[in-house]
CSV table of C-alpha atoms in Angstrom, one decimal:
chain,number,residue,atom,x,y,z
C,1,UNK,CA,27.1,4.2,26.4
C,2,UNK,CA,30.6,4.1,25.1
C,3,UNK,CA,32.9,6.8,26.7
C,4,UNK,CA,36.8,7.2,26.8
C,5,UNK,CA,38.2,9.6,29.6
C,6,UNK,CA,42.4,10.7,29.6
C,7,UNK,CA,43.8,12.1,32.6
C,8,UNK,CA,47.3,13.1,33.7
C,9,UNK,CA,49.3,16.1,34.5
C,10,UNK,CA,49.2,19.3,32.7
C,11,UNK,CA,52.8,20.2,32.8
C,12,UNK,CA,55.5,17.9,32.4
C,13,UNK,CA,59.3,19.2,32.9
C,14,UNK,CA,61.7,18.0,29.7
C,15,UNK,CA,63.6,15.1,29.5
C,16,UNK,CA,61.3,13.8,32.0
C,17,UNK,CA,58.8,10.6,31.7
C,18,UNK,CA,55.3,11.5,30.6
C,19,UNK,CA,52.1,8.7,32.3
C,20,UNK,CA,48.6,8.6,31.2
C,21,UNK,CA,45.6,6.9,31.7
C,22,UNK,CA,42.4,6.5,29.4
C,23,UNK,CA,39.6,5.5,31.5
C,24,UNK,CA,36.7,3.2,29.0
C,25,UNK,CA,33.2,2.3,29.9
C,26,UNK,CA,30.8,0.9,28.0
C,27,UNK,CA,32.5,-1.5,25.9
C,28,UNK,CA,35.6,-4.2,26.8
C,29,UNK,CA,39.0,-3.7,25.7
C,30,UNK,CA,39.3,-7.4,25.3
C,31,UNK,CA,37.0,-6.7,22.7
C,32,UNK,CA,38.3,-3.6,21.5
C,33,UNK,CA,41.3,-1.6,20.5
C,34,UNK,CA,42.4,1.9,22.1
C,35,UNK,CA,44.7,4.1,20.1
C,36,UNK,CA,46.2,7.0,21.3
C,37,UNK,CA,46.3,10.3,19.0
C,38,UNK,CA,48.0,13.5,19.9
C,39,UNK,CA,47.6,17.0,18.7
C,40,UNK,CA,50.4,19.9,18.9
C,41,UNK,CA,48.7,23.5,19.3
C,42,UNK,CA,47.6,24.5,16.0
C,43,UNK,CA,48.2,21.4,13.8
C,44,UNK,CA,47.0,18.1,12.9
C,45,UNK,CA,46.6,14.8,14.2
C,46,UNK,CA,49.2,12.7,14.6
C,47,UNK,CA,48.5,9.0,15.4
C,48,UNK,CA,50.4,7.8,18.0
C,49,UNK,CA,49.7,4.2,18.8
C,50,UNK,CA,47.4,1.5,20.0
C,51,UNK,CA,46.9,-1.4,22.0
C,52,UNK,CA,45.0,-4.0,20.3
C,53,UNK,CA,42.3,-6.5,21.7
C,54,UNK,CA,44.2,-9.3,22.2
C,55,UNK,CA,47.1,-6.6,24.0
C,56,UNK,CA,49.5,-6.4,21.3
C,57,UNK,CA,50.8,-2.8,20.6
C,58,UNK,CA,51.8,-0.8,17.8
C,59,UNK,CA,53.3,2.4,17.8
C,60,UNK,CA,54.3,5.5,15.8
C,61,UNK,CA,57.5,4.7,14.1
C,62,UNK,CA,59.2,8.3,15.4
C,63,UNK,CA,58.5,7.6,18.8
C,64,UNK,CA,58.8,3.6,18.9
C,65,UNK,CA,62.1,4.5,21.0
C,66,UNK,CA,60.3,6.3,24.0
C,67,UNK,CA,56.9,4.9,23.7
C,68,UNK,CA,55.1,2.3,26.2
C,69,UNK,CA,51.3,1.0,25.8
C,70,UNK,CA,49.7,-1.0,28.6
C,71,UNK,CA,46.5,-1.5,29.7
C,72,UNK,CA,44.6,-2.6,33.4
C,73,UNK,CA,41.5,-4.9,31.7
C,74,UNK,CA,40.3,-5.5,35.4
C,75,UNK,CA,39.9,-1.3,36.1
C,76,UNK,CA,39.2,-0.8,32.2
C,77,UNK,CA,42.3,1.4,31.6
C,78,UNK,CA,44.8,1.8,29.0
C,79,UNK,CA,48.4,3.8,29.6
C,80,UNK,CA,50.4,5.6,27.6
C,81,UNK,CA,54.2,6.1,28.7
C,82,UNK,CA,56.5,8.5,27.0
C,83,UNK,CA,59.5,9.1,28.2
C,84,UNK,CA,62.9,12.1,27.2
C,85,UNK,CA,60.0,14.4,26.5
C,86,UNK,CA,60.8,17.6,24.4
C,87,UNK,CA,58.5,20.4,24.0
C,88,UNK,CA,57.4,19.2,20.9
C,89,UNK,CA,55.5,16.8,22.8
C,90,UNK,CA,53.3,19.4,24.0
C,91,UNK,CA,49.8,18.9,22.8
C,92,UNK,CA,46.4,17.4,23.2
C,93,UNK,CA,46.7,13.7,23.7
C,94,UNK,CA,43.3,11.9,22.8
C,95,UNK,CA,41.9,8.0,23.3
C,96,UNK,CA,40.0,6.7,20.9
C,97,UNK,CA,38.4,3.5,20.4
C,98,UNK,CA,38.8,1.3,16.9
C,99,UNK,CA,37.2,2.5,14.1
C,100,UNK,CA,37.7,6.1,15.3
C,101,UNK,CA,33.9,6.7,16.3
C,102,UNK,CA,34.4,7.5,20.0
C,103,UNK,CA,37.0,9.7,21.5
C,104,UNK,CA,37.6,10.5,24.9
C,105,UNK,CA,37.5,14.9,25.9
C,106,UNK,CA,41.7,15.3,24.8
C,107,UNK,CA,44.1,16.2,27.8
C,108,UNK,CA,46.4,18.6,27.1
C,109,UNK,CA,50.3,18.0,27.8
C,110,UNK,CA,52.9,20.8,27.8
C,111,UNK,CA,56.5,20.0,28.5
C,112,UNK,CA,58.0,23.2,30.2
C,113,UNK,CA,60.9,23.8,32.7
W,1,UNK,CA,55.0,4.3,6.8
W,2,UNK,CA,51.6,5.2,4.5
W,3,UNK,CA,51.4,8.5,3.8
W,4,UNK,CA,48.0,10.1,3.5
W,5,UNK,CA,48.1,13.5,1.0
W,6,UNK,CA,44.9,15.5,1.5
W,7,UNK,CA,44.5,18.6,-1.3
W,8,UNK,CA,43.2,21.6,-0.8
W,9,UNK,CA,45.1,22.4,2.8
W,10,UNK,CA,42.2,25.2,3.0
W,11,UNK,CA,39.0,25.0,1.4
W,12,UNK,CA,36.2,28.2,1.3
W,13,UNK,CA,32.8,27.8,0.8
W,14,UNK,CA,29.5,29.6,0.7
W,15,UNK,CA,26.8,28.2,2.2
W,16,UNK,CA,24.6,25.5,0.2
W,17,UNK,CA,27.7,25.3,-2.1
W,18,UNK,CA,29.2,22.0,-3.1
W,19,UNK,CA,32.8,21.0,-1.9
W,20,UNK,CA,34.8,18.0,-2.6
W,21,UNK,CA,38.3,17.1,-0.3
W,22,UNK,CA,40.9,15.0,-2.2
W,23,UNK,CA,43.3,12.2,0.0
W,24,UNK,CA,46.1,10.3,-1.2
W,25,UNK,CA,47.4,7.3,-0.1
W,26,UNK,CA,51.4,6.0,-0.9
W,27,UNK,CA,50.4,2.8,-1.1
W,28,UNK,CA,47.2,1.2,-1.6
W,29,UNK,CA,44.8,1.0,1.5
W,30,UNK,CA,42.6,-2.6,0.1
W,31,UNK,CA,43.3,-5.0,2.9
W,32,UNK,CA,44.3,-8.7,2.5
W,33,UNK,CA,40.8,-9.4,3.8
W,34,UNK,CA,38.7,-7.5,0.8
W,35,UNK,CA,37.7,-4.5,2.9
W,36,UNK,CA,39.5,-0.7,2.5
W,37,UNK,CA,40.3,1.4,5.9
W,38,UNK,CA,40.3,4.7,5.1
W,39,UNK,CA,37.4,6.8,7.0
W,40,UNK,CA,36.9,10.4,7.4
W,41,UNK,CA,36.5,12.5,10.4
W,42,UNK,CA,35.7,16.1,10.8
W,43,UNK,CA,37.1,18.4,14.0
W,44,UNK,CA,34.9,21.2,14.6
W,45,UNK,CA,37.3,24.4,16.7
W,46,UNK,CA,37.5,23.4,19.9
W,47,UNK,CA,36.1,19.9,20.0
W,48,UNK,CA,37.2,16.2,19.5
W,49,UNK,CA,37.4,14.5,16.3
W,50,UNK,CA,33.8,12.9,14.7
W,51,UNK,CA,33.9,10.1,12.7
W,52,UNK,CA,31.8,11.2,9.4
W,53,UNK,CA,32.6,8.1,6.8
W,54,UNK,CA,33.9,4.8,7.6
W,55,UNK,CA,35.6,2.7,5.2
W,56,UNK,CA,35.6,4.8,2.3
W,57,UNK,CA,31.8,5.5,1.5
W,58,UNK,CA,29.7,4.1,4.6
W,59,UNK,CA,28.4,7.0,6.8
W,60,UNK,CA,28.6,7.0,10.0
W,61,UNK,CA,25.0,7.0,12.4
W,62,UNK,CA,24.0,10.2,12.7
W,63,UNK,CA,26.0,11.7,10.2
W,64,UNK,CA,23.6,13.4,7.5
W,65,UNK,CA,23.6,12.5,3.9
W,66,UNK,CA,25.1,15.8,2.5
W,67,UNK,CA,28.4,13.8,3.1
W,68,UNK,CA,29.5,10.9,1.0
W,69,UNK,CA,33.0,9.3,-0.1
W,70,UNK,CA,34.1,7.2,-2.6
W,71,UNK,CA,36.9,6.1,-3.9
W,72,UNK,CA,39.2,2.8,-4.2
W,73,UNK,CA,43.0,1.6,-3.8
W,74,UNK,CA,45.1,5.0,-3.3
W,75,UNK,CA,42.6,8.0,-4.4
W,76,UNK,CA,39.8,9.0,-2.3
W,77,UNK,CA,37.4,11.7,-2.0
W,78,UNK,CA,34.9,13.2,0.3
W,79,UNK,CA,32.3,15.0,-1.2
W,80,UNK,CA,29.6,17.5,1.1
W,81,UNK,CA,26.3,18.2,-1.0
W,82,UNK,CA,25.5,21.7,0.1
W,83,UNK,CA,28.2,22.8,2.9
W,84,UNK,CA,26.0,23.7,6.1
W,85,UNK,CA,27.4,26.4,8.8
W,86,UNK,CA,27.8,23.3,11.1
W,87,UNK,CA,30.4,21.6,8.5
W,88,UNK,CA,33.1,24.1,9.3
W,89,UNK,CA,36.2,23.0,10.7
W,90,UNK,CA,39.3,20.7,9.3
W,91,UNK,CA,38.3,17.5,7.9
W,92,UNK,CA,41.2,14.8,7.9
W,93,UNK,CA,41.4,11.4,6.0
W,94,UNK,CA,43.1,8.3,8.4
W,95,UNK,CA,43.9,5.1,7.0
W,96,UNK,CA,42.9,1.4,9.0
W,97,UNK,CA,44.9,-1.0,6.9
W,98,UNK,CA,48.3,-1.0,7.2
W,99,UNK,CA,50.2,-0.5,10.9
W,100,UNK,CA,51.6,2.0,11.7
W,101,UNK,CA,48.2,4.1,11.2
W,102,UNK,CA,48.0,7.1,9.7
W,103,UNK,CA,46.4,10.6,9.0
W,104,UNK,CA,46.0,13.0,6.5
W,105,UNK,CA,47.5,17.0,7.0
W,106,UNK,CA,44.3,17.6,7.1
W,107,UNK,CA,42.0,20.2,5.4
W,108,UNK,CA,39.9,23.4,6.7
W,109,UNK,CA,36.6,24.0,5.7
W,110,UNK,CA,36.0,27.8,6.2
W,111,UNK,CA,33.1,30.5,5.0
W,112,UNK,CA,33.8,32.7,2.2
């Protein structure tokens, strides 16, 4: 079955370069878009950007500046990169597939000294 | 960028009572291709996002009929026939047809 997994660290000092991975199985990402979604504690969703099929990105146009997506086909894994990070970059950061009917568990991210 | 206005921010509801959730669009979500992106998830405290309604009125599998949408071009609603406990949480619109992608504020469901 389709499942979407993030991972990375927990804490994150600012200005520093935040790295994570969103592990897929069940479906190909040649096939497929991933998108990545964040969360800040207590708010909404905020859409941050995606890596299509064919392995174009797009990204939010706020963090376009400090924002990488990449993706590993051969281990089924797609990166996010975010680099000067601020603490309003702590949140939840979420996978999801295209179409937005599978997400992966959330990682949470808290940039603190 | 589109922006998605969803009204009310905070909804209540009695059991078995009948809700509807308003979202906006700035510009108007029909694609080039015919079709219209704009779904509907629900995020229950605690848990992931679940996609309830997928472009505009098609429910999602699994998904039970109490929830419908409708809507066409920049106004769209989501409608829940007889709110259930399990329908609490903050339900937000998100739009598929223009890049960047975007989401509603979002609005919470909560008992009265």
């Amino acid at each position: 079955q389709v499942q979407l997994k993030e991972s990375g660290p927990g804490l994150v000092q600012p200005s520093q370069t935040l790295s994570l991975t969103c592990t897929v199985s069940g479906f190909s990402l040649t096939s497929n878009s991933v998108h990545w979604v964040r969360q800040p504690p207590g708010k909404g969703l905020e859409w941050v950007g995606a890596i299509w099929s064919g392995g174009s990105t797009d990204y939010n146009s706020a963090l376009k500046s400090r924002l990488s997506i990449s993706r590993d086909t051969s281990k089924s894994q797609v990166f996010l990169k975010m680099n000067s990070l601020q603490t309003e970059d702590t949140a939840i950061y979420f996978c999801t597939r295209s179409g937005f009917a599978y997400w992966g568990q959330g990682t949470l991210v808290t940039v603190s000294s | 960028d589109v922006v998605l206005t969803q009204t009310p921010p905070t909804l209540s509801a009695t059991i078995g009572q009948s809700v509807s959730i308003s979202c906006r669009s700035s510009q108007s979500l029909l694609h080039s291709n015919g079709n219209t992106y704009l779904h509907w998830l629900l995020q229950r405290p605690g848990q992931s996002p679940q996609l309830l309604i997928y472009s505009v009125s098609r429910l999602e599998s699994g998904v039970p009929n109490r929830f419908s949408g409708s809507g066409s071009g920049t106004d769209f609603t989501l409608k829940i026939s007889g709110v259930e406990a399990e329908d609490l949480g903050v339900y937000y619109c998100v739009q598929g047809t223009h890049a960047p992608r975007t989401f509603g504020g979002g609005t919470k469901l909560e008992l009265k």
